[in-house]
Structure formats: structure tokens, C-alpha cells
Short mmCIF file of C-alpha atoms and ligand atoms in Angstrom, two decimals:
data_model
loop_
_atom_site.label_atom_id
_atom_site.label_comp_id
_atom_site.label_asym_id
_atom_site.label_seq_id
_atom_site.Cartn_x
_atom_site.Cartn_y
_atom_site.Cartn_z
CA UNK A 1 -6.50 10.74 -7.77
CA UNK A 2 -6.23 11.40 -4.09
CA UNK A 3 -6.21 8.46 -2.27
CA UNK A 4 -6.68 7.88 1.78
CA UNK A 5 -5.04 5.40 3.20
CA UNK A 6 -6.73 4.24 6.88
CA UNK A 7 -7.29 1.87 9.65
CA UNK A 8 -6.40 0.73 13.07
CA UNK A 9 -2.99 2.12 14.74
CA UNK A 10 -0.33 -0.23 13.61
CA UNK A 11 -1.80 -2.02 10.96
CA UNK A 12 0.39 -1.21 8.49
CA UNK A 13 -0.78 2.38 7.03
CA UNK A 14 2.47 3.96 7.00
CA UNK A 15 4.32 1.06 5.30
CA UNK A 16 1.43 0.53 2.52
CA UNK A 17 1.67 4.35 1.90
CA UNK A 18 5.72 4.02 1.64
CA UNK A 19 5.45 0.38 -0.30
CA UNK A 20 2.39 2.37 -2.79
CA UNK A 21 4.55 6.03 -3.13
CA UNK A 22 7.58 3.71 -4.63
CA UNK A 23 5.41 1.88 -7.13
CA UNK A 24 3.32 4.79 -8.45
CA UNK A 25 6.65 6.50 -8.47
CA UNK A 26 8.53 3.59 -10.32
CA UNK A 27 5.11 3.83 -13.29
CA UNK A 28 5.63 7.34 -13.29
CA UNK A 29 3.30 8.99 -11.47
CA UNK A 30 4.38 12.14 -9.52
CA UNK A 31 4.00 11.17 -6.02
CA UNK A 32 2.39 13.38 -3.36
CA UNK A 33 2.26 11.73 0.58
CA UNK A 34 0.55 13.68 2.95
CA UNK A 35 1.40 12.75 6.28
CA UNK A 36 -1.67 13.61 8.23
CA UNK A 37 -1.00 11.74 11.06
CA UNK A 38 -0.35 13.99 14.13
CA UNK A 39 0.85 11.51 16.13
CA UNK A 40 3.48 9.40 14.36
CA UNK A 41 6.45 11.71 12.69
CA UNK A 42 8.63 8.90 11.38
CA UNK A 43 7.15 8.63 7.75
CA UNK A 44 9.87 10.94 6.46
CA UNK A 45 12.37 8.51 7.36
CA UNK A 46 10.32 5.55 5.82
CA UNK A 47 10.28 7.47 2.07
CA UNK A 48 13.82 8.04 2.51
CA UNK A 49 14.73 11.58 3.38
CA UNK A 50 16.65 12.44 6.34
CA UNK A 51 14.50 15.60 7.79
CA UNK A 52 10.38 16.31 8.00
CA UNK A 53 8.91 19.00 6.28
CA UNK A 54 7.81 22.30 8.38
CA UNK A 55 4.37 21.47 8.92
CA UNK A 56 1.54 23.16 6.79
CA UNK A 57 0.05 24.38 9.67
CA UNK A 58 2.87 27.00 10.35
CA UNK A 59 1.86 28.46 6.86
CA UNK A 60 -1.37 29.33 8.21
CA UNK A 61 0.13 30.84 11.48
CA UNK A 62 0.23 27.67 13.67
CA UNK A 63 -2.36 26.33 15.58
CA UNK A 64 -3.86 29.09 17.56
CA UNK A 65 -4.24 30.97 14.61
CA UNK A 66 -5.79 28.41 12.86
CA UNK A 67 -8.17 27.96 15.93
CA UNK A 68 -9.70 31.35 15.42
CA UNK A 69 -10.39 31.49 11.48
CA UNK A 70 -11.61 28.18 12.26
CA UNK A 71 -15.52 29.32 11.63
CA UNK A 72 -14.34 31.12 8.35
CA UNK A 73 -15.35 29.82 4.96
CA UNK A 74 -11.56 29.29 4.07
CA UNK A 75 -9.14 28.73 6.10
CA UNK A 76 -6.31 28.77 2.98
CA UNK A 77 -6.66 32.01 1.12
CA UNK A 78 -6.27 30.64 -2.37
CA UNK A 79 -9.23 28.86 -3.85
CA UNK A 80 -6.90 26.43 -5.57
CA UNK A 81 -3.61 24.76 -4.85
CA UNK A 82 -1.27 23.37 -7.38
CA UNK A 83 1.54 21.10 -5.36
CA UNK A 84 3.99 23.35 -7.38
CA UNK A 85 2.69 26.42 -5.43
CA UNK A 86 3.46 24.72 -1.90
CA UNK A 87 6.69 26.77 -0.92
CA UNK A 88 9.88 24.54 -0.35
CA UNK A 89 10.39 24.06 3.10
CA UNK A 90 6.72 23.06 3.36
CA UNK A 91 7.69 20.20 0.41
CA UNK A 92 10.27 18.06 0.31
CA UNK A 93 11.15 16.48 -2.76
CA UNK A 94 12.83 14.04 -4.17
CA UNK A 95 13.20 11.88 -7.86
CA UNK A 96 9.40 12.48 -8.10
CA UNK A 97 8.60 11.50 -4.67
CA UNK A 98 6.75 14.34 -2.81
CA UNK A 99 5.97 14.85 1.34
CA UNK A 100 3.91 17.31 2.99
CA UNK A 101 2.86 17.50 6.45
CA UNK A 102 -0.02 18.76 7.99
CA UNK A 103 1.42 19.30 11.73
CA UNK A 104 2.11 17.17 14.47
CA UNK A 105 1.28 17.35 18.21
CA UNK A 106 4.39 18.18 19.73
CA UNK A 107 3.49 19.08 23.51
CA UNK A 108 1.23 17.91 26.39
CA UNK A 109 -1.53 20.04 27.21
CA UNK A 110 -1.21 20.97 23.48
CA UNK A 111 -5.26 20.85 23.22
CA UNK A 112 -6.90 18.97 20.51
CA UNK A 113 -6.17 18.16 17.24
CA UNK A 114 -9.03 19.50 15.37
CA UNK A 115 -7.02 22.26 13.80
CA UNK A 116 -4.85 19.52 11.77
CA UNK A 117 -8.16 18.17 10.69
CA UNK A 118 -9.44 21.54 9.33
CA UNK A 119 -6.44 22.25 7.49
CA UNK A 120 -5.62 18.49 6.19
CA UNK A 121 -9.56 18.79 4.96
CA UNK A 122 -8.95 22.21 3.60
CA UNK A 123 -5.97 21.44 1.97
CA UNK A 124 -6.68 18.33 0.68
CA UNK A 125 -10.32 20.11 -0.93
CA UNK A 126 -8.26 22.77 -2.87
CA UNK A 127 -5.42 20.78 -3.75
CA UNK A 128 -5.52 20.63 -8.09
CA UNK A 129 -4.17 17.23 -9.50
CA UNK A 130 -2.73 17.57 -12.70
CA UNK A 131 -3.24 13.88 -14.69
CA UNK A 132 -0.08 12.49 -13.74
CA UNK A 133 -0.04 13.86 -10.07
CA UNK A 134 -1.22 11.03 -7.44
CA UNK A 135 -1.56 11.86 -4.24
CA UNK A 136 -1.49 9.33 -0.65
CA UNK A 137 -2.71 10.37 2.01
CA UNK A 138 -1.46 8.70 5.71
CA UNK A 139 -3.78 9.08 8.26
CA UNK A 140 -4.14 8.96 11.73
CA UNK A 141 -5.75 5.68 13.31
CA UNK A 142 -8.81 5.23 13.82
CA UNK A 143 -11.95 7.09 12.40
CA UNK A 144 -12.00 10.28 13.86
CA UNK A 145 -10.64 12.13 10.83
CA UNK A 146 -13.68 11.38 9.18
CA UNK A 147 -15.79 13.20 11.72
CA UNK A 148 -13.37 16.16 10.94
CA UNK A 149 -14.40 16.04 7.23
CA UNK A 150 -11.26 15.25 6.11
CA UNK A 151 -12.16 12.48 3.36
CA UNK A 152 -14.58 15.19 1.82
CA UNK A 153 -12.30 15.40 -1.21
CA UNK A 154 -10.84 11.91 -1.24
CA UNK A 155 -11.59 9.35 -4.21
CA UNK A 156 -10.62 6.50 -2.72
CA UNK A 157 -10.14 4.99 0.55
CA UNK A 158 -7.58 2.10 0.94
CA UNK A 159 -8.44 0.46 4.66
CA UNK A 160 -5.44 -1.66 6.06
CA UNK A 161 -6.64 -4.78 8.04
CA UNK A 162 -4.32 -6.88 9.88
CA UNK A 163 -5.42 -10.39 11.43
CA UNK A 164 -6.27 -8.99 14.82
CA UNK A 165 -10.35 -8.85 15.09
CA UNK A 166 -10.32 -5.23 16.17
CA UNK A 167 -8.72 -4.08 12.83
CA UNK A 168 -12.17 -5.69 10.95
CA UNK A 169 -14.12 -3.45 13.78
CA UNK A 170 -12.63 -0.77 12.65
CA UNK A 171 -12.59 -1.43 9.06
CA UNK A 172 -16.42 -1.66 9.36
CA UNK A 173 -16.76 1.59 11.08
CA UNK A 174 -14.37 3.20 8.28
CA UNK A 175 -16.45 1.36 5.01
CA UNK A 176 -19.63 2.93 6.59
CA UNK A 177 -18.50 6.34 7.21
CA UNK A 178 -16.76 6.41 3.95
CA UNK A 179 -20.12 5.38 1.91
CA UNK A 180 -21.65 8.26 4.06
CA UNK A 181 -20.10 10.96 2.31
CA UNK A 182 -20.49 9.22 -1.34
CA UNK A 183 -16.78 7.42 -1.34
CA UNK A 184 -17.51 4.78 -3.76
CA UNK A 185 -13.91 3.16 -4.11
CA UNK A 186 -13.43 1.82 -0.71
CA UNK A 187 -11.34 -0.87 -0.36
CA UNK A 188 -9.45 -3.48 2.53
CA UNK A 189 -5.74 -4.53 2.00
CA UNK A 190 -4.92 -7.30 3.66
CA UNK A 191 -1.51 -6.56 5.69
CA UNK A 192 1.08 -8.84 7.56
CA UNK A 193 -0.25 -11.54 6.58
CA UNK A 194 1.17 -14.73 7.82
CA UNK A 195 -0.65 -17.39 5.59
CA UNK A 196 -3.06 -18.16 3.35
CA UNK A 197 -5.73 -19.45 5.83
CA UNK A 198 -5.66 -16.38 7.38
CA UNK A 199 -6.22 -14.69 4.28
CA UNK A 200 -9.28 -16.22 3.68
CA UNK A 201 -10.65 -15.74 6.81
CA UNK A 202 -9.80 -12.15 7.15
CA UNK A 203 -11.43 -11.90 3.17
CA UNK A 204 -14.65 -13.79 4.89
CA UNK A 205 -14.81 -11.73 7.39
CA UNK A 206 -14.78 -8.47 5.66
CA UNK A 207 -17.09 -9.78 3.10
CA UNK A 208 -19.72 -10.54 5.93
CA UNK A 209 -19.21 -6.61 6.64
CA UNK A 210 -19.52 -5.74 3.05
CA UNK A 211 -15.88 -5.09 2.58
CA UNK A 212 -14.41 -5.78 -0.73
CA UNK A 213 -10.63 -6.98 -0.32
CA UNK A 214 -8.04 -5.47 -3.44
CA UNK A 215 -4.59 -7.17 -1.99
CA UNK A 216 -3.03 -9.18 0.43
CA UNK A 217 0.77 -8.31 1.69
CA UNK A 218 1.95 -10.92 3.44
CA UNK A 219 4.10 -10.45 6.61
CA UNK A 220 7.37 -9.62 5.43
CA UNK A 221 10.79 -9.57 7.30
CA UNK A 222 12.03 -7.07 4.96
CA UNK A 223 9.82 -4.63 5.56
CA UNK A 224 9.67 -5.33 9.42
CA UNK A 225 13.91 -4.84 8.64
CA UNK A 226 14.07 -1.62 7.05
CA UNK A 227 11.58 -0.17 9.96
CA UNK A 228 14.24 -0.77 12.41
CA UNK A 229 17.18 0.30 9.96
CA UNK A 230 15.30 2.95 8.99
CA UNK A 231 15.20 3.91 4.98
CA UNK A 232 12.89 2.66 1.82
CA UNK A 233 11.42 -0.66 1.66
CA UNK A 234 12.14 -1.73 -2.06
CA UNK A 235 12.65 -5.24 -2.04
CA UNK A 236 11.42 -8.14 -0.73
CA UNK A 237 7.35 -9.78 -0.60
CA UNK A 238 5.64 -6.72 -0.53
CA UNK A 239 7.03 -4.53 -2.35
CA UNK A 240 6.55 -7.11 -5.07
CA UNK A 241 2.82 -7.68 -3.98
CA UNK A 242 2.31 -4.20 -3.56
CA UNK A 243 1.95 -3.56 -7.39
CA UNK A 244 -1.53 -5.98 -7.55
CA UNK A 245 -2.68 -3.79 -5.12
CA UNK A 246 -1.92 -0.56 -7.11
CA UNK A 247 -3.42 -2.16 -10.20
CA UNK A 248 -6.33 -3.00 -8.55
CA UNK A 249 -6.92 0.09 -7.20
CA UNK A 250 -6.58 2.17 -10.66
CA UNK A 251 -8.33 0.07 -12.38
CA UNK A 252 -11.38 0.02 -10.24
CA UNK A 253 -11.38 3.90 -9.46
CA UNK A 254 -11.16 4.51 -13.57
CA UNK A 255 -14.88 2.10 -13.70
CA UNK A 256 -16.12 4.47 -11.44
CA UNK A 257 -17.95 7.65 -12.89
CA UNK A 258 -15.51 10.70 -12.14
CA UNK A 259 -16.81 13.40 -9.80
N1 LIG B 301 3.73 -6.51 5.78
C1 LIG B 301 4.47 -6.33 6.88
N2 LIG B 301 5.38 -7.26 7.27
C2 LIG B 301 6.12 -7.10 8.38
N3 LIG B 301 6.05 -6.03 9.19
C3 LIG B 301 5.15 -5.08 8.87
C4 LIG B 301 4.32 -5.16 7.70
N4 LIG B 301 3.56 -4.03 7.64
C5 LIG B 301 3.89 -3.28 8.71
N5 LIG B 301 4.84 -3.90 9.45
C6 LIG B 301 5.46 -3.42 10.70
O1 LIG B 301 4.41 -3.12 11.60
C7 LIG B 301 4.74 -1.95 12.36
C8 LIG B 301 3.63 -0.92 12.19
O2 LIG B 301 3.62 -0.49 10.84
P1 LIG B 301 3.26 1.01 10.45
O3 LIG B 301 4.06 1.96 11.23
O4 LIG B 301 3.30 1.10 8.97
O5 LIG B 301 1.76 1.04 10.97
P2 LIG B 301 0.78 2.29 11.10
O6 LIG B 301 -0.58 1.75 10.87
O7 LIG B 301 1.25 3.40 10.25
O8 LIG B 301 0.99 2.66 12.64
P3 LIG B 301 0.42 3.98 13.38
O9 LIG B 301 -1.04 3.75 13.62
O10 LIG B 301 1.23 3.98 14.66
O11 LIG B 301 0.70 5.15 12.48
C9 LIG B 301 6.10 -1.49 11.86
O12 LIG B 301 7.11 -2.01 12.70
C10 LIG B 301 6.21 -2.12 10.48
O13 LIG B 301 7.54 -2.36 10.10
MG1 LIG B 302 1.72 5.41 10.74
#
């Protein structure tokens, strides 16, 4: 199952990945994150190791390289990928937990970042699952990954919303594109949540926008805590309400006819 994790910049994505890599690990699951945000480069630190990976995109000769074979069919030569095959500096591992990294926009006057959307949507398409393999995918903010294809190969899309109205703006804009390309298993999780008024409201509101809601994680000083110590969040209100929301979400996706 390879599961997208989206929504507006700072609502949470990063820390629901994190808080959803440590319970799939804890069931079992190998864990594979994808950081495919080319912005942000502190998710390393938030699933606990103390270096990034070397981006994917320096496998493929960085991102002038990738600019040209751009047009081409296939940007990655093979026409599968098993997350064994991904060479070691390019995965970092640890206890189960996986973390790739697509590339990250390191200078001004760098140019765009369509290349990282190529390859995270090429990589992501020929990546193989084997049945205990799960993989999360943290996105940039926003919806302009979508216009770079890169949900082509995802099975679910998880869509943090936090109370601010702009986050169910761009939740809408996310459900519809998603149902665009045939993503079926789109759901909101409700994030920092600070009480159960706003919950319903935010579940009204996304209802009105035809936005089913899987999980609520309530604001949590723990996890606000460990962002500034740096480190794992495994204790603490979401972490705990974190494993609904995983439930939920395999569940559902298994009632869905498999692709
Ligand atoms: N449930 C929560 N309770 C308290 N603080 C939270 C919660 N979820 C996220 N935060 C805090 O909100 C901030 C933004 O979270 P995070 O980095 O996960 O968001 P993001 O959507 O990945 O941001 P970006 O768009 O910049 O990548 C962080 O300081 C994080 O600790
Ligand atoms: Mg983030």
C-alpha cells in the first residue's frame, strides 16, 4: 500500500507521517517514508536518525540530467524497483523503519522543481511492494504535486486539515484532484486539534465538501515538544490516537477493489 500523505504547509504532514511510520512499524509492517518534500529537510530528524539520505535524484545524475531525459518514456532504467534494490546511501535504515529522499532545493536561482516531481512520480510508479512493505509518502504543500503526476501510483491519500479555513480550501482542491485520477481512498485527518467543538465543525465542514474524516489528533504538547528537541514522537495524545487513524485507513483501503 503506498500511501500519500498531503495538505496545506504546516498542517501537520510531517508529524502524521512520523506518528503513522512508528505505528505501522510497531504492527509490523516494514516501513518505507519518502520524503518528497523539496522544501522542508528536517523529516530525518523527526524518524530519528541523525543524517538525510543522498537524494534519489543524484542516482539519476542530478537535476540537469534529469531535465534532459525528462521527455523519455523512463526516466529510471529498471522497469521495477524492489526497496531492497535502492543502494545504501540512497536508504537509510533502521529497526524496520525505512527513508528515502527524492531531492531537495538547495540553492536560489536553482530553477523549478519539476524534476523532483518526475522522479518522485517515476519512482513511486515502479516501486514493487512486497505484502508486508508499506510505504508513506510526505509531500510538499499544497497541490501542485498532483499536476506533476505524482499520485499516479498512490492508493490512498491521507489529507491533513488543521482548524484554519484555508487548510479545508485546500483539502477540497486535493479530494477533487485526487478523484480525478481514480484515487478512491481519500481521506481528511483532523490535526492539532484543540477541542471537540472544533472537531465537529472542521468534520461539518469537510462533509459539506464531500470529505470523509478517518481521525482526529488532538493538539498535543508532546509532539509540539519533541519538534523542538528534535527525535521520535512516541508518547503522548497522538501517538495514542494515531493508531484509529491507521486502522481506519487499512480497513477501508482492503473494502476497496485492488487495482
Ligand atoms: N498534533 C499536534 N500537536 C501539536 N503540535 C503539532 C501537531 N501536529 C503538528 N504540530 C506542530 O506543528 C508544526 C508543523 O508540523 P509539521 O512540520 O509536521 O507540518 P508540515 O505540514 O509537515 O509542514 P510543512 O508544510 O512545512 O512541511 C510543528 O512545529 C509540529 O510540531
Ligand atoms: Mg513537512
Amino acid at each position: 500500500m503506498k500511501i500519500s500523505v498531503c495538505g496545506k504547509g504546516g498542517s501537520g504532514k510531517s508529524t502524521i507521517v512520523t506518528l503513522l511510520a512508528g505505528e505501522a512499524l510497531a504492527r509490523g509492517y516494514q516501513v518505507l517514508v519518502v520524503d518528497s518534500d523539496e522544501s522542508n529537510s528536517g523529516l530525518f530528524r523527526m524518524l530519528g536518525f541523525d543524517q538525510p539520505p543522498t537524494p534519489l535524484m543524484e542516482l539519476v545524475g542530478g537535476k540537469k540530467s534529469l531535465k534532459r531525459k525528462m521527455g523519455q518514456p523512463s526516466v529510471l532504467a529498471e522497469a521495477s524497483i524492489l526497496i531492497e534494490d535502492i543502494p545504501p546511501p540512497h536508504l537509510l535504515k533502521r529497526d524496520g523503519l525505512m527513508l528515502v529522499s527524492i531531492g531537495k532545493i538547495l540553492q536560489s536561482l536553482e530553477g523549478c522543481a519539476c524534476p523532483m516531481g518526475v522522479l518522485s512520480r517515476e519512482f513511486l510508479k515502479k516501486l514493487a511492494l512486497k505484502a508486508d512493505e508499506l510505504v508513506i509518502v510526505d509531500m510538499e504543500a499544497g497541490v501542485e504535486h498532483f499536476g506533476r503526476g505524482v499520485e499516479t501510483s498512490i492508493d490512498s491519500v491521507l489529507i491533513v486539515v488543521e482548524p484554519p479555513f484555508e487548510s479545508l480550501e485546500v483539502a477540497k482542491k486535493i479530494h477533487s484532484l485526487a478523484a480525478g485520477i481514480g484515487i478512491e481512498n481519500t481521506w481528511a485527518v483532523l490535526n492539532k486539534v484543540p477541542s471537540e467543538e472544533i472537531a465537529r465543525k472542521l468534520e461539518e465542514e469537510l462533509k459539506k465538501r464531500g470529505i470523509n474524516v478517518i481521525g482526529c489528533i488532538h493538539l498535543d504538547p508532546e509532539v509540539f515538544k519533541s519538534s523542538v528537541e528534535g527525535g521520535v514522537v512516541s508518547k503522548g495524545r497522538a501517538a495514542e490516537e494515531i493508531r484509529d487513524v491507521l486502522d481506519s485507513m487499512l480497513s477501508r483501503a482492503s473494502q476497496q477493489p485492488s487495482s
